[in-house]
Short mmCIF file of C-alpha atoms in Angstrom, two decimals:
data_model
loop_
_atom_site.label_atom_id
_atom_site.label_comp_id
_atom_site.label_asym_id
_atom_site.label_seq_id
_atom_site.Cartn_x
_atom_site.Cartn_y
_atom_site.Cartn_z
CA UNK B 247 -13.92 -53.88 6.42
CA UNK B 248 -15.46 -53.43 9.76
CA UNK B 249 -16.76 -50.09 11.05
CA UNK B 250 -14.28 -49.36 13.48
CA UNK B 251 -11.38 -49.65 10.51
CA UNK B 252 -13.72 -47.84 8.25
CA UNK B 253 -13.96 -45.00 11.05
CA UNK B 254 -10.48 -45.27 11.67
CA UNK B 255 -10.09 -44.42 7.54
CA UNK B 256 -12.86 -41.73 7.10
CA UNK B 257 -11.18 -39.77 10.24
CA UNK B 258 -7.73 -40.37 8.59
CA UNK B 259 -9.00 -38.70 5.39
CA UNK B 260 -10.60 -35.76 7.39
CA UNK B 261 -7.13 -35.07 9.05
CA UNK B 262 -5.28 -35.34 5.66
CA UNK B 263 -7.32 -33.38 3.60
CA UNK B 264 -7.51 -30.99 6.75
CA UNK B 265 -4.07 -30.34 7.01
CA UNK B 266 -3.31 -30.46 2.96
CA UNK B 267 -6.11 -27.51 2.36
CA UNK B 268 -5.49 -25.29 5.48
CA UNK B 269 -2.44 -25.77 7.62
CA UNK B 270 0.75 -24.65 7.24
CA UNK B 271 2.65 -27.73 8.62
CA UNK B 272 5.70 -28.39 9.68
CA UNK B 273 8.22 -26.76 8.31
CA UNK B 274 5.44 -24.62 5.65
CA UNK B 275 4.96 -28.08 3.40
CA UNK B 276 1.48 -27.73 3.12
CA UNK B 277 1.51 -24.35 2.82
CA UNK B 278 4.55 -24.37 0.14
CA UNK B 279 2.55 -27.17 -1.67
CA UNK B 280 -0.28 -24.86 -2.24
CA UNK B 281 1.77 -22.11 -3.70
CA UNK B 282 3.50 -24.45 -5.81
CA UNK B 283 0.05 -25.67 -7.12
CA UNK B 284 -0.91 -22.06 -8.10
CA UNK B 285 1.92 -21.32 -9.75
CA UNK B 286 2.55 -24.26 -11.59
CA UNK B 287 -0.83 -25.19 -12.64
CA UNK B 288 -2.76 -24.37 -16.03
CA UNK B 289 -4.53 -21.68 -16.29
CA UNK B 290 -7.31 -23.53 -17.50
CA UNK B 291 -7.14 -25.90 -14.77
CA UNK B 292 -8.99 -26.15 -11.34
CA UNK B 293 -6.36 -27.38 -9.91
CA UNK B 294 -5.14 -24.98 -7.55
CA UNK B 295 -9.12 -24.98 -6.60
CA UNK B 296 -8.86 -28.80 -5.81
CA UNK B 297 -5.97 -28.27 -3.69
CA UNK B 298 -7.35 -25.76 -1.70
CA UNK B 299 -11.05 -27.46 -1.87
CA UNK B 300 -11.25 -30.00 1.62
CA UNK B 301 -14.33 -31.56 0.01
CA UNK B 302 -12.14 -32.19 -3.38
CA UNK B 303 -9.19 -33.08 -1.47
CA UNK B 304 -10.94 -35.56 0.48
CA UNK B 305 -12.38 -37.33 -2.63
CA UNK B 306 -8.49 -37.49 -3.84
CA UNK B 307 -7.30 -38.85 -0.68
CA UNK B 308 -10.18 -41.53 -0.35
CA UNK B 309 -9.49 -42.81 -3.44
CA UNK B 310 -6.01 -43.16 -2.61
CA UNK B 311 -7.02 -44.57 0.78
CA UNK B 312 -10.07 -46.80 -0.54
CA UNK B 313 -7.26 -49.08 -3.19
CA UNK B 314 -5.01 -48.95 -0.47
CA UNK B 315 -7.28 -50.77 1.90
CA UNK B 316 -8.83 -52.95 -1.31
CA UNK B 317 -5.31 -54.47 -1.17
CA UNK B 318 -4.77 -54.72 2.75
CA UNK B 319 -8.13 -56.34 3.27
CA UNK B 320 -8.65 -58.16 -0.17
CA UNK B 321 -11.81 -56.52 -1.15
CA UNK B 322 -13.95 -56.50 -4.05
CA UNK B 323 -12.90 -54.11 -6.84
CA UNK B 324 -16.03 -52.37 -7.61
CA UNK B 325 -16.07 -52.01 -4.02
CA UNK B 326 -13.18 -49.34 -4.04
CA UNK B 327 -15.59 -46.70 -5.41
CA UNK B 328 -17.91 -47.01 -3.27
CA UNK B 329 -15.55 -47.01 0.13
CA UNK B 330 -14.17 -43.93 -1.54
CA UNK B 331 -17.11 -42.24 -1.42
CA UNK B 332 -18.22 -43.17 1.93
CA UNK B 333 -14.63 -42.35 3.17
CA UNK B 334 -15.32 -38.55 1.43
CA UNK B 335 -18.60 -38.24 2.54
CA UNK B 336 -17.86 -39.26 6.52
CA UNK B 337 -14.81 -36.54 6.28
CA UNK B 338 -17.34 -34.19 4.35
CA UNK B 339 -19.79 -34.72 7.52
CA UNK B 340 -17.26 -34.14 10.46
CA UNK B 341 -16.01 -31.03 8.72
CA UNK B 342 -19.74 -30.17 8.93
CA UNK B 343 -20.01 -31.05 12.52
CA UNK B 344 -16.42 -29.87 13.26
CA UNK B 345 -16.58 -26.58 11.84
CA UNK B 346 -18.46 -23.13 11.85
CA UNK B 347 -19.65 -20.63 9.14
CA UNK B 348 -19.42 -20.70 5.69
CA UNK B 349 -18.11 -24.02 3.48
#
């Protein structure tokens, strides 16, 4: 993967885990999504916290993004982890730079 596909990626997870975790969207999806999440869910479960969470959300949509590339640019396998986390991290560090206040 070169670096301008991999910052291409990383800024495609920031976006997606931006918009999953604290817009609205069109037409409320997002938003809807998240109350369908808390109401659904476990009580026992975290996961109305990991879709609310933009660092947890990003890890979920890097993974999703890192085997998606694995198959576009025919990388290695143990690779995939390791994109994933890079991907998470490099949305993780514009929300940093992005952002103000609190996490």
């Amino acid at each position: 993967m070169k670096p301008f596909e991999f910052l291409v990626l990383a800024l495609a997870v920031y976006r997606l885990a931006l918009m999953v975790t604290k817009e609205a969207g069109p037409g409320w999806v997002f938003k809807r999504l998240r109350g369908l999440v808390r109401r659904k869910a476990p009580k026992e479960s975290h996961m109305d916290e990991g879709i609310s969470c933009q660092f947890c959300m990003s890890m979920q949509i890097a993974i999703v993004v890192a085997t998606t590339a694995h198959f576009w640019w025919d990388t290695s396998t143990y690779q995939i982890g390791a994109y994933a986390l890079a991907l998470s991290a490099t949305a993780i560090m514009c929300n940093q730079l992005f952002t103000r206040g609190d996490l």
